[in-house]
């Protein structure tokens, strides 16, 4: 078996079963001219002769690639910041896309059921802890100034540390539960330095895998949430709504996108319904324009909101009530998505509401088409 890889330097990452290797190939010069720092490609090579180039959807450097413990999938963190993270199967097909964020490292738990995406080094230490069996976000702790990360062999606890010589100030370590709670903290005195910290090793299988919990475990260590720096706002703008003006638009995980199946072609039935809906909208618009410019609608009183739903849409009070409730739910989901876009951590039930958006939109469309 042989696959030619053009590179000035390669990094090889074998899976635990030694059945396949991932090769990060780096060149000093990017011939396309897209990057001054050269380019990187990711290759999959199996011992049975199979090989492939892993297609990474975002251009930029490859920060980290890790195998899960069962050697059935791997996660890659790549692309110009904010970086993307994607899980691939052994056919090099994407299994789950975590969107983009401030991250440059990935760590599977010893049992492979939890994945931590983190941004260390020149990033602020933000972590995302994911249940990768159900692809649900568990917690988003922040370990500022961390230079070291390690899973405990029990698959429940995490160690982060700030060590010399990378950083010579604020040295120390923290023990976390994966739900985000700090269970133990040790700060080195200012006249000393911490050089290394590690878990006691255990043989595989000593600690059985436990069911994942989403509720933060209790802790006696006071949690100090790091203050998030906010952009300066002139006094004249401080009482006005904040507008979203980000340098880089972050992409949410695939299960939190507004329309998860948008990239797939519509079925014949869905396409037919869509055309009917568009034709009905066009007919209504034409009917309004036929009324002429002399029929000017009277402005609504100040006490009544402008977006008030008409008293009767279909003539059936039950259908009107359902449409009204659906629109309320969709408006609430839109507000949750705006909160998530600003970086606010949502609760489990709020994330589940966002995931129901597609079904609610379809239900609303069906009701409106039936008018």
Coordinates of C-alpha atoms in Angstrom, one line a residue:
X1 CA 0.0 0.0 0.0
X2 CA 1.4 3.4 -0.9
X3 CA -0.2 6.9 -1.3
X4 CA 1.9 9.8 -2.6
X5 CA 1.5 12.8 -0.4
X6 CA 3.2 16.0 -1.5
X7 CA 4.5 17.8 1.6
X8 CA 7.5 19.5 3.3
X9 CA 6.4 18.0 6.7
X10 CA 3.9 15.4 7.8
X11 CA 2.2 14.5 11.1
X12 CA 0.9 11.0 11.5
X13 CA -2.0 10.1 13.9
X14 CA -2.7 6.4 14.3
X15 CA -6.0 5.2 15.7
X16 CA -6.1 3.0 18.8
X17 CA -6.6 -0.2 16.8
X18 CA -3.8 0.6 14.4
X19 CA -6.1 0.0 11.4
X20 CA -5.8 3.5 10.0
X21 CA -3.6 6.6 10.1
X22 CA -4.5 10.3 9.5
X23 CA -1.7 12.3 7.9
X24 CA -1.6 16.1 8.2
X25 CA 0.6 17.2 5.2
X26 CA 2.1 20.7 5.4
X27 CA 3.8 22.7 2.7
X28 CA 5.9 25.8 3.3
X29 CA 4.4 27.6 0.3
X30 CA 0.8 27.8 -0.8
X31 CA 0.9 27.6 -4.6
X32 CA -2.6 29.0 -4.9
X33 CA -1.5 32.2 -3.2
X34 CA -4.4 32.0 -0.6
X35 CA -2.0 32.0 2.4
X36 CA 1.4 33.4 3.1
X37 CA 2.1 30.5 5.6
X38 CA 1.7 27.6 3.2
X39 CA -1.1 25.1 3.2
X40 CA -2.2 21.9 5.0
X41 CA -4.2 18.9 3.8
X42 CA -5.6 15.9 5.7
X43 CA -5.3 12.4 4.3
X44 CA -6.8 9.1 5.5
X45 CA -4.9 5.9 4.9
X46 CA -6.1 2.5 6.1
X47 CA -4.1 -0.7 6.5
X48 CA -6.5 -2.5 4.1
X49 CA -5.4 -0.3 1.2
X50 CA -8.2 2.3 1.4
X51 CA -7.1 6.0 1.2
X52 CA -8.7 9.4 0.7
X53 CA -8.2 13.1 1.0
X54 CA -10.5 14.4 3.7
X55 CA -12.4 17.3 2.2
X56 CA -12.5 20.2 4.7
X57 CA -15.2 22.7 3.9
X58 CA -13.3 25.8 5.2
X59 CA -9.9 27.0 4.1
X60 CA -7.2 27.7 6.5
X61 CA -4.8 25.8 8.9
X62 CA -5.6 22.4 10.5
X63 CA -5.3 23.0 14.3
X64 CA -6.1 19.6 15.6
X65 CA -7.3 16.1 14.6
X66 CA -8.2 13.4 17.1
X67 CA -9.5 9.8 16.9
X68 CA -12.3 8.6 19.2
X69 CA -11.5 5.7 21.5
X70 CA -13.4 3.1 19.4
X71 CA -11.4 4.1 16.2
X72 CA -14.7 4.6 14.3
X73 CA -14.6 8.4 13.8
X74 CA -12.3 11.4 14.1
X75 CA -12.8 15.1 14.7
X76 CA -10.9 17.9 12.9
X77 CA -10.6 21.5 14.0
X78 CA -9.7 23.7 11.0
X79 CA -10.1 26.9 9.0
X80 CA -9.4 30.5 9.6
X81 CA -10.8 31.9 12.8
X82 CA -13.5 31.4 13.9
X83 CA -12.5 27.8 13.2
X84 CA -14.9 25.0 12.2
X85 CA -15.0 21.5 13.9
X86 CA -16.4 18.5 12.1
X87 CA -16.7 14.8 12.9
X88 CA -16.0 12.4 10.1
X89 CA -16.6 8.6 9.7
X90 CA -14.2 6.1 8.3
X91 CA -15.4 6.9 4.7
X92 CA -14.3 10.5 5.4
X93 CA -17.9 11.6 5.1
X94 CA -19.0 14.4 7.6
X95 CA -21.1 13.0 10.4
X96 CA -21.7 16.2 12.4
X97 CA -20.8 19.9 11.9
X98 CA -20.2 21.9 15.1
X99 CA -20.3 25.2 13.2
X100 CA -17.6 27.8 13.9
X101 CA -16.1 29.2 17.1
X102 CA -13.0 30.3 19.0
X103 CA -11.4 26.9 19.2
X104 CA -8.1 25.2 18.2
X105 CA -8.2 21.8 20.0
X106 CA -10.4 18.8 20.5
X107 CA -10.4 16.1 23.2
X108 CA -12.4 12.9 23.3
X109 CA -13.2 11.4 26.7
X110 CA -11.7 8.0 27.4
X111 CA -15.0 6.2 26.6
X112 CA -15.5 8.3 23.5
X113 CA -19.0 9.5 24.4
X114 CA -18.0 13.1 25.2
X115 CA -16.0 15.6 23.1
X116 CA -14.5 18.9 24.3
X117 CA -13.8 21.6 21.8
X118 CA -11.5 24.2 23.3
X119 CA -9.6 27.4 22.5
X120 CA -6.3 27.6 24.3
X121 CA -3.0 29.3 23.7
X122 CA -3.7 32.8 22.2
X123 CA -7.5 32.2 22.7
X124 CA -9.5 32.8 25.9
X125 CA -9.9 29.3 27.1
X126 CA -13.5 28.8 26.1
X127 CA -14.6 25.2 26.1
X128 CA -17.7 23.4 24.6
X129 CA -18.5 20.0 26.1
X130 CA -20.6 17.9 23.8
X131 CA -22.5 14.6 24.1
X132 CA -21.4 13.0 20.8
X133 CA -23.9 10.2 21.0
X134 CA -26.9 12.5 20.8
X135 CA -25.0 15.6 19.6
X136 CA -26.2 17.9 22.4
X137 CA -24.2 20.6 24.1
X138 CA -23.6 19.8 27.8
X139 CA -21.8 22.9 29.1
X140 CA -19.6 25.8 28.1
X141 CA -17.0 26.4 30.9
X142 CA -14.1 28.8 30.5
X143 CA -10.5 27.9 31.6
X144 CA -8.6 31.1 31.1
X145 CA -4.8 31.0 30.5
X146 CA -4.8 27.2 30.3
X147 CA -1.6 25.6 28.8
X148 CA -2.6 22.0 29.6
X149 CA -5.8 19.8 29.3
X150 CA -6.3 16.2 30.2
X151 CA -9.3 13.8 30.7
X152 CA -9.3 11.7 33.9
X153 CA -9.3 8.0 33.1
X154 CA -12.8 7.8 34.7
X155 CA -14.3 9.8 31.8
X156 CA -16.0 12.3 34.2
X157 CA -13.4 14.7 35.3
X158 CA -11.2 17.2 33.5
X159 CA -7.8 18.7 34.4
X160 CA -6.8 22.1 33.2
X161 CA -3.5 23.8 34.2
X162 CA -1.4 26.9 33.7
X163 CA 2.2 25.8 33.7
X164 CA 5.7 27.3 33.2
X165 CA 7.6 27.9 31.0
X166 CA 4.7 28.7 28.7
X167 CA 3.3 31.1 31.4
X168 CA 5.2 32.0 34.5
X169 CA 2.3 33.9 36.3
X170 CA -1.0 32.6 37.8
X171 CA 0.3 29.1 37.7
X172 CA -2.0 26.4 39.1
X173 CA -4.5 23.7 38.1
X174 CA -8.3 23.1 38.3
X175 CA -10.3 19.8 38.4
X176 CA -13.6 20.1 36.6
X177 CA -16.7 17.9 36.2
X178 CA -17.7 17.8 32.5
X179 CA -20.9 19.6 33.4
X180 CA -18.9 22.8 34.1
X181 CA -18.5 22.7 37.8
X182 CA -15.0 23.3 39.4
X183 CA -14.5 20.7 42.1
X184 CA -11.0 21.5 43.1
X185 CA -8.6 24.5 42.6
X186 CA -5.0 24.9 43.5
X187 CA -3.0 28.2 43.0
X188 CA 0.8 28.1 43.1
X189 CA 2.3 30.9 45.3
X190 CA 3.5 33.9 43.4
X191 CA 7.2 33.1 44.2
X192 CA 6.9 29.6 42.7
X193 CA 6.1 27.9 39.4
X194 CA 4.2 24.9 38.3
X195 CA 5.9 22.8 35.6
X196 CA 3.9 19.7 35.2
X197 CA 0.7 18.0 36.4
X198 CA -0.9 14.7 35.3
X199 CA -3.5 12.1 36.3
X200 CA -2.5 8.8 37.8
X201 CA -2.7 6.3 35.0
X202 CA -5.1 3.3 35.0
X203 CA -5.7 0.3 32.8
X204 CA -8.5 0.6 30.2
X205 CA -11.7 -0.9 31.5
X206 CA -11.2 -0.1 35.2
X207 CA -13.8 2.7 35.0
X208 CA -17.1 1.7 33.3
X209 CA -18.9 4.3 31.2
X210 CA -21.7 6.1 33.0
X211 CA -24.8 7.8 31.6
X212 CA -24.3 11.4 30.7
X213 CA -25.9 14.0 32.9
X214 CA -26.7 17.6 31.8
X215 CA -27.3 19.0 35.3
X216 CA -24.2 20.7 36.8
X217 CA -22.9 18.7 39.8
X218 CA -22.7 20.5 43.1
X219 CA -19.4 22.1 44.1
X220 CA -18.0 23.8 47.2
X221 CA -15.5 25.8 45.1
X222 CA -16.9 29.3 44.4
X223 CA -17.3 29.8 40.6
X224 CA -16.0 33.1 39.3
X225 CA -17.4 33.7 35.9
X226 CA -14.9 35.7 33.8
X227 CA -16.1 39.1 32.8
X228 CA -16.8 39.4 29.1
X229 CA -15.3 42.5 27.7
X230 CA -18.0 44.6 26.0
X231 CA -17.3 47.0 23.2
X232 CA -17.3 50.7 24.0
X233 CA -20.5 52.5 23.2
X234 CA -20.8 56.3 23.1
X235 CA -23.2 57.8 25.6
X236 CA -25.7 58.8 22.8
X237 CA -26.1 55.1 21.9
X238 CA -26.2 53.5 25.3
X239 CA -30.0 53.5 25.6
X240 CA -30.6 52.3 22.1
X241 CA -30.8 48.6 20.9
X242 CA -27.5 46.9 20.2
X243 CA -27.1 46.1 16.5
X244 CA -25.2 42.9 15.4
X245 CA -22.0 44.1 13.7
X246 CA -19.5 41.2 14.0
X247 CA -16.2 41.1 12.1
X248 CA -16.7 37.4 11.6
X249 CA -20.2 35.9 11.4
X250 CA -20.2 32.7 13.5
X251 CA -22.0 29.6 12.1
X252 CA -24.1 27.6 14.6
X253 CA -23.9 23.8 14.9
X254 CA -26.0 22.0 12.2
X255 CA -28.7 21.0 14.7
X256 CA -29.3 24.7 15.6
X257 CA -29.5 26.1 12.1
X258 CA -32.9 27.7 11.2
X259 CA -33.5 25.2 8.4
X260 CA -31.4 22.0 8.9
X261 CA -32.5 20.4 5.6
X262 CA -32.2 23.5 3.4
X263 CA -29.3 22.1 1.3
X264 CA -31.2 19.0 0.3
X265 CA -33.5 19.1 -2.7
X266 CA -37.2 19.5 -1.9
X267 CA -39.4 16.5 -2.4
X268 CA -42.2 16.8 -5.1
X269 CA -44.9 17.3 -2.5
X270 CA -42.9 20.0 -0.7
X271 CA -42.1 21.7 -4.0
X272 CA -45.8 21.6 -4.9
X273 CA -46.8 23.1 -1.6
X274 CA -44.1 25.8 -1.9
X275 CA -45.4 26.8 -5.3
X276 CA -49.0 26.9 -4.0
X277 CA -47.9 29.1 -1.1
X278 CA -46.0 31.5 -3.4
X279 CA -49.0 31.7 -5.8
X280 CA -51.4 32.5 -3.0
X281 CA -49.1 35.2 -1.7
X282 CA -48.8 36.7 -5.2
X283 CA -52.6 36.6 -5.6
X284 CA -53.1 38.4 -2.3
X285 CA -50.5 41.1 -3.2
X286 CA -52.3 41.6 -6.6
X287 CA -55.6 41.9 -4.9
X288 CA -54.2 44.6 -2.6
X289 CA -52.7 46.6 -5.5
X290 CA -56.1 46.4 -7.4
X291 CA -57.8 48.4 -4.6
X292 CA -56.1 51.6 -5.9
X293 CA -54.1 54.3 -4.2
X294 CA -57.2 56.1 -3.0
X295 CA -57.9 53.4 -0.4
X296 CA -55.4 54.4 2.3
X297 CA -55.5 52.2 5.4
X298 CA -56.2 54.0 8.6
X299 CA -53.3 53.9 11.1
X300 CA -53.8 51.6 14.0
X301 CA -54.4 53.2 17.4
X302 CA -51.3 53.5 19.7
X303 CA -52.7 51.0 22.2
X304 CA -52.8 48.2 19.6
X305 CA -49.5 46.7 18.4
X306 CA -48.8 47.1 14.7
X307 CA -48.2 43.3 14.3
X308 CA -51.5 42.3 15.8
X309 CA -52.8 39.2 14.0
X310 CA -56.2 39.8 12.3
X311 CA -59.3 38.6 14.2
X312 CA -60.3 36.2 11.4
X313 CA -58.0 34.7 8.8
X314 CA -59.7 31.5 7.8
X315 CA -63.2 32.0 9.1
X316 CA -62.6 29.0 11.4
X317 CA -61.8 30.3 15.0
X318 CA -59.9 27.0 15.8
X319 CA -57.6 27.3 12.8
X320 CA -57.0 31.1 13.6
X321 CA -56.1 30.2 17.2
X322 CA -53.6 27.5 16.0
X323 CA -52.0 30.0 13.6
X324 CA -51.7 32.6 16.3
X325 CA -50.1 30.2 18.7
X326 CA -47.6 28.9 16.1
X327 CA -46.6 32.5 15.3
X328 CA -46.0 33.2 19.0
X329 CA -43.8 30.1 19.3
X330 CA -41.8 31.0 16.2
X331 CA -41.3 34.5 17.5
X332 CA -40.0 33.1 20.8
X333 CA -37.6 30.8 18.9
X334 CA -36.3 33.8 16.8
X335 CA -35.6 35.6 20.1
X336 CA -33.7 32.5 21.5
X337 CA -31.6 32.3 18.3
X338 CA -30.7 36.0 18.6
X339 CA -29.6 35.4 22.2
X340 CA -27.5 32.4 21.1
X341 CA -25.9 34.5 18.4
X342 CA -24.8 37.1 21.1
X343 CA -23.0 34.3 23.0
X344 CA -25.5 33.6 25.7
X345 CA -25.6 30.0 26.9
X346 CA -29.1 28.5 26.4
X347 CA -30.7 25.9 28.6
X348 CA -31.5 22.4 27.4
X349 CA -35.2 23.1 27.0
X350 CA -34.4 26.3 25.0
X351 CA -32.2 24.4 22.6
X352 CA -34.9 21.8 22.1
X353 CA -37.4 24.6 21.2
X354 CA -35.0 25.8 18.5
X355 CA -34.8 22.3 17.1
X356 CA -38.6 22.3 16.7
X357 CA -38.6 25.3 14.4
X358 CA -38.7 23.4 11.1
X359 CA -41.6 21.3 12.2
X360 CA -43.5 24.5 13.4
X361 CA -42.9 26.3 10.1
X362 CA -44.2 23.3 8.2
X363 CA -47.3 23.1 10.4
X364 CA -47.9 26.8 9.9
X365 CA -47.5 26.5 6.1
X366 CA -49.9 23.6 6.0
X367 CA -52.5 25.6 8.0
X368 CA -52.1 28.7 5.7
X369 CA -52.3 26.6 2.5
X370 CA -55.5 25.1 3.7
X371 CA -57.2 28.5 3.9

